C-alpha angles and dihedrals in degrees: 000000000000096000095051124355093187106149094221092052090047089051091053091048091048089058089063086072096200093071123096130184132257104207129191097192144012087256091063089047091056090052088051092050090054089052090056103264121138124230089246087063094061126098108197093215102180116108096187107048135151116259090236090055092049090052090049091051091050090052090050089055105255109157105177126057140161132241137173101188146050087243090060091053091048090050092056092049093047093047093054090047092051094052093042096239127132110243115270097160120114118204132222114196114224113218127211110243138175107281097157094122097051127104092235114022121202103190094099089065107023141041141063117249121215092268089060097051101084097042090052093049090047091053091049091052092046092055094037093240112154118245106226103178146279138299137186140174122213091200134272117301094003113192096193118084089192090067090072095046092050090050092050089051088053089056088053090051089053091054092047098045098039093039089224125134112238108216096178133032119189108196093192125216138279095127115153111233098229115104098233095053093043093050092050093048093045092052092053092049093047091051092052092048090052091050090054091050092050101041104039130065089222126035131175115280093204130042119191129193130187105212095166095142091045091055100038106036096074094044098079134054116186121213117189132165131220106256100181138022129193121182134197132172096275106019146028126219118208130186117212121205092248136050149206085262088060133031092342092060084107089074090063103032101029101030088237123174103199114199120214147196121210126214134190115193089340096309122112117244116221109145112115132213132199093254127102116233128212116200112204130185122243099254126099092249114108088208088064091103116147102182146333122224126194116217093004126184116261101264126191136208107278096032108137121232112204118199116188124197093037099138101098123080094341113096088021091070100026119125136194094238114169088016096285113150124231114259122271113260124222115193120211122185133179143061091286091068107098134156115259096179122097099185095108097129118062114250108252089224090061123085128186126217093240089063090068099070123187131174116217124181118206105198103211087147126010091243096048131079131171121209117216110190 
């Protein structure tokens, strides 16, 4: 849902029957309802939510949510009291895990450390809110299979130290969409699950994963032309008919490095020149820089840039800044639909703005700083 809430994609996923939805808000739940999902198929996986949103989710029919704090438990109890309902919400505790090798870590914002475990359980017991299990997230686009195994071991430690059976474990997402990485990560996870089954008297009866990127990344290919070209003696500036405010928002928010293939009249362009090329987005913002390529081919207005694997965290966070419309979507379905693009590995001569990180503090108050990366 989060990676791509496209209603057609959700409809396809719904037809798999075994898939449920991880939702961050009542708004996402309503999108899921329109796609044919039932409220019982939603996991309200947002540990820091507004009370009004929690109440809305309860009215929709969500019955399982996550928390990582005593405050979150108190919020659930107070919300049910305010609306005059008896509690029907089960709680999954989200644990803080090592996400240091992920593209987008979450531990700064989410996760209960071992010192938080007992107070949260105590609060659940006090308010008679059922404990449903544990969850974690090793960070978005994690490249380390060991991150998952260490996190599963931490869940086992929770069960041992808290002396609480863990019926459900949600291992989160962060899976890379390429087959080799996924197979390696899946094998590590499966091995650790089997160890738990064999070595503990009680093991989880339900394992949940959130492979949003894995499902959505291959579903979209973006095709955009060059709409303007400006040359100088040592460089060329191109404007693509998209922007980092649109489908390339993943470069900023998801640290994506989208590879491309370029075509002119149906033929692939590969010949390189000595000039450096800057590829800007179409907005008026000078920071709307998509990529920089050393020794780029000599492109022309109208050349078509094709970006495969553009389904995850692209259109989900795209805006219409400057009044530019979102691109037209063409849906293809069937066994005859296959990928014809081989630009799956970023060109080493291409750099992306997000790679050049800088930390700038704007001292509006002595105790405040704002990080611009």
